[in-house]
Amino acid sequence: MEILITLIKIVGTLVWFLTLTLYLTWVERKESAVIQDRIGANRASILGIRAFGLFQPLADAVKMIFKQDFVPAFSDRILHSLAPFLSFFFVAVTITAVPFGDSLRIAGRTVALQVIDGSAGLIFILAMLSMGIYGILLGGWASRNRYSLLGGMRGAAQLISYEVALGFSLVGLVMVFPSLRLSDIVAFQGGLLFGFLPRWGVFLQPLGFALFFIAALAETKRVPFDLPEGESEIIGFFTEYGGLKWGLFMMTDFMEIIVMSALMTTLYFGGWQVPWLGPGGFHFPWGGEWPLPRGAVVALQVASFNIKVVFGCWLQILIRWTYPRLRYDQLMDLGWKILVPLGFANIGLTAVLIGVLS
Amino acid sequence: MCVVEIDGCPKLELACATAVKDGMDVRTGTDRGCEARRVVLEFLLAEHPLDCPVCDKAGECRLQDYYQDHGLFASRFNEAKTKRAKLVPIGKSLLLDRERCILCTRCVRFLEDITRTHELGVFERGNRSEVGTREDREVATNYAGNLVDLCPVGAITDREFRFSTRAWFLKRSASFCPLCGRGCEIWIDQHPGFARTVRSKRIYRVRPKENPRRNGPWMCAAGRRGFAVLDSHRIDQIFRIKDGRRTILTWDKGLHWAALKLEELSAKGHSGRIAVVLNSFLSNEELFLARRLFRDSLHVGSLAFLDPEPGIPDGFLLTSQRSSNRRGARELGFDPAPPDWDRIAETAELLLLFAHPLLDAAAKGPIEKAWNRVRTRILVTPRESGLEAGADVILPSALPAEKPGSWTNIDGSSSAFESALESPGEALAEWRILTGLARELRIDGMAGLESIGRVREDCLRMHPFFKVT
Amino acid sequence: MTVKDGARFAIEVLRGGLITARHFAVNMARHSLRAIGIRTRRTGAVTIQYPEARKQVPSRHRSLHRLLTRPDGRPRCVACMLCLTVCPSECISVEADEDPDPEIQKTPIRFEIDLSRCCFCGFCVEACPEDAIRMDTGILEWGRLGRDDLRIEIWPGPGPGRKI
Ligand code: SF4
Ligand code: SF4
Ligand code: SF4
């Protein structure tokens, strides 16, 4: 029974994740178009129905699948094929640790809306994200193309640098929160600060949030931090890829956006918490009360989580279509000379505040 | 157009018709002189048609130049321009356009003073005067082509060049005409070509380059026409022919093969069975190299010269000798005698033939007998000579205009030239082929001769006669 | 970078983001209003849906070349090759011959333009002394699959080389 429930949860999560990924490509196209006074992809149609180009991801998928699976003659065949799957896999597993909502009681069982609720969920996510580097490195290495290799090296260097910054930005948070277990972190954020403000990470750790956000953007390898790829000029690690394998790399990118957005939601925006919504209904700080049935509360919580994640994705796409790319030295400067010192400062500040307040 | 002011003369004088005297003070740039020339120009242009867009002379026309220098005025001529005949054939593929003619009479005077054939004259008078042929005789002299060059405007045009391109597309490079013993200095006008446009030919025309001590400003029709013909049927690959099948080789392989065959015979002491046939289109440097390689180092059995048959001289520039460097060959100690093909056929096992560019299917007759009886046949040729089928190896060489070198003309005056054209494809100058063979054969004393400068130096040291004066 | 520079930098970065966000909001609002049938003064996008809708081509727009003809149908071009001379892309090639009319003297027997090189600068039109070549056909869709198909013969065409 446990296994069945877990399986259903896995499948449900993956379906959610992949659908969102697929449609994120559509969102990216449409959002960029709206920002730039264009219309965006709107020609893919089924039986003459265009539906704002909503079928575009399907068309892309079909195209990608039927493209020639090209492996350059000079490349390392096994590693070349392995690399995109590695990338894809390590991003895909991270989503298992993210809680979608409070636990449900179905037929006398408590079912957590989360696939794995590990006691070190946060560390697990970070670890899996770091593993993604192997996909990039292998992709660059196995292509036996020196430009791809350079792209892969750039990617690895960038990801490692920003992982440090990401880690430091989270230390402050870990000091504030009671545990590394993500469900606990979310539950903790259900409380109130000063009696009215939701006790969300972003209010507890504003500086930490800013650092986390920048580092997370860099982790997704997208503009303005797209030095590993730089398709048009500096040539990236997946130059020698095409068809479905290239599509996997591309999907990995979009999945990273979602993971980062989910992580941000979980850590800084109260996860599935709705402000002032308790298990029994709303308790407004100014005295009002609005009791709700349990099902409605869970639905609201899941919706809240989804809205926050989608907003996070929207914001990341907005940023991708706003800023120009950083130069490599600027990238390194930003990582090591600004984010890391600020991360230290944040840790110190948090420690002092905790000391003073307790 | 040449009016100038001379101190002491009250009137403006014609520079071309005034004898120079001691102490004469001539001013060319005074306001009076310029104004006078401007007025003359206006009269010249009054009736001149606006043919520049279709005129072959445009771009190198003196009238255009003068208009640039002096005029740039709007025409004040309101009357209708007189219509005249525009396509008058005057012989030898020349066409006369009477509208464009400015009646300078240069053409008439050339035929009177230089060729003394008197075909052209000026007829009628005043406004109606026009250039024409006398008693309907055509201009038939061998020097008719010069009329096109000397006519200051585009009144006389050449059917061959007419409308083929515009003067400003042509790139000129200096060279010497190889087609007779005179060695006239020439300009070769070639079209550099456009990136994606096929040019119909490479050499569009050949013009004389003024050389007062040799050809003056003239050249004969044989040089003009003949030269461009040389640029056809070129061979631009190294071929090995075996059992009738051609394979393309690199220079390294081709030279190696030839050297191997030469070495096989000379190592066995059978140098006597090697026959080398040179030609007197080769430059002094090349003959010098050939002498050192074949006579002094390999001691080949027979060394002969294959030249075109002598022609009829025309008494002015064209000589009876129809190759460029017989004199040079003689000075280098060769006897440029025609090869004794029967002897070669009997004695030689290897025949190395340096074909000259005029050797074609028609001229190959006597060679073929020997060519087919010798066992190993190496052909060095710039063009298809008709002998390719029988060769074992074909080494493509350059045309005379495509290589640097020097020649000594029939009067014993030497002239050095640089390459005026690029050789097509893989073709190499003979001196490069000779040095390449020497390298493959590891001949002592020829190791350093890898640049034409070094060859020239060596040659001049041993034969100061070839000094260019 | 001083702290002040850094702060200014951060502020500008934020402002940049706000500009795109504003574009997004405004255009999104326009799109949404139009989707539910309310006409806004301006549309959310400047896109022209090409094959269905076409842009009005200005009258002096330079499109595919053509050779003008004389009343009797022969080309006005006299093969002076001035267009060929001025062309910065070296893409015109003209072959000339004797015209039967001695007044015209010269006429093109082949006039070819390599569209794969032409940059549509219109210099050839400016240079022509006979007003023989113009770029006013309005033909803009001349894409081809092969390079050689892009060498079009505009005289004596439409010939085998010209597939327009
Ligand atoms: S040289 Fe030319 S311009 Fe002078 S008279 Fe003869 S045809 Fe006329
Ligand atoms: S438009 Fe410009 S590039 Fe094209 S043919 Fe004319 S001159 Fe050449
Ligand atoms: S410039 Fe005009 S007349 Fe001259 S070749 Fe070109 S199109 Fe013909």
mmCIF file of C-alpha atoms and ligand atoms in Angstrom, chain B residues 53-54 166, chain C residues 66-68 70 75-86 92 94 106 108 111 123-134 154, ligand 3:
data_model
loop_
_atom_site.group_PDB
_atom_site.id
_atom_site.type_symbol
_atom_site.label_atom_id
_atom_site.label_comp_id
_atom_site.label_asym_id
_atom_site.label_seq_id
_atom_site.Cartn_x
_atom_site.Cartn_y
_atom_site.Cartn_z
ATOM 1 C CA PRO B 53 28.840 54.943 -72.391
ATOM 2 C CA VAL B 54 29.238 52.776 -75.476
ATOM 3 C CA ARG B 166 35.447 48.266 -70.561
ATOM 4 C CA ARG C 66 14.122 44.929 -64.300
ATOM 5 C CA LEU C 67 15.393 46.274 -67.592
ATOM 6 C CA LEU C 68 13.254 48.923 -69.254
ATOM 7 C CA ARG C 70 12.310 50.995 -75.844
ATOM 8 C CA PRO C 75 16.179 46.980 -74.099
ATOM 9 C CA ARG C 76 17.090 50.545 -73.316
ATOM 10 C CA CYS C 77 20.299 49.221 -71.843
ATOM 11 C CA VAL C 78 23.349 49.885 -74.004
ATOM 12 C CA ALA C 79 25.605 47.521 -72.091
ATOM 13 C CA CYS C 80 27.799 50.374 -70.922
ATOM 14 C CA MET C 81 28.637 48.297 -67.861
ATOM 15 C CA LEU C 82 28.510 51.280 -65.561
ATOM 16 C CA CYS C 83 26.148 49.402 -63.267
ATOM 17 C CA LEU C 84 28.606 46.573 -63.270
ATOM 18 C CA THR C 85 31.350 49.036 -62.414
ATOM 19 C CA VAL C 86 29.525 50.678 -59.556
ATOM 20 C CA ILE C 92 26.045 41.959 -62.377
ATOM 21 C CA VAL C 94 26.621 41.872 -68.942
ATOM 22 C CA LYS C 106 25.756 48.530 -78.391
ATOM 23 C CA PRO C 108 23.226 43.564 -74.167
ATOM 24 C CA PHE C 111 22.212 40.613 -68.546
ATOM 25 C CA PHE C 123 23.605 51.904 -56.999
ATOM 26 C CA CYS C 124 23.089 50.263 -60.366
ATOM 27 C CA VAL C 125 19.885 52.244 -60.809
ATOM 28 C CA GLU C 126 21.650 55.464 -59.888
ATOM 29 C CA ALA C 127 24.596 54.810 -62.166
ATOM 30 C CA CYS C 128 22.688 53.934 -65.308
ATOM 31 C CA PRO C 129 23.028 56.729 -67.886
ATOM 32 C CA GLU C 130 20.116 55.374 -69.912
ATOM 33 C CA ASP C 131 17.595 54.909 -67.082
ATOM 34 C CA ALA C 132 17.511 51.333 -68.285
ATOM 35 C CA ILE C 133 17.557 49.465 -65.029
ATOM 36 C CA ARG C 134 15.093 49.970 -62.207
ATOM 37 C CA ILE C 154 16.895 39.807 -66.625
HETATM 38 S S1 SF4 D 3 24.219 51.089 -66.525
HETATM 39 FE FE1 SF4 D 3 22.262 50.976 -67.581
HETATM 40 S S2 SF4 D 3 22.768 51.047 -69.760
HETATM 41 FE FE2 SF4 D 3 24.665 50.602 -68.670
HETATM 42 S S3 SF4 D 3 24.794 48.355 -68.685
HETATM 43 FE FE3 SF4 D 3 23.790 48.920 -66.773
HETATM 44 S S4 SF4 D 3 21.604 48.858 -67.237
HETATM 45 FE FE4 SF4 D 3 22.693 48.881 -69.194
#
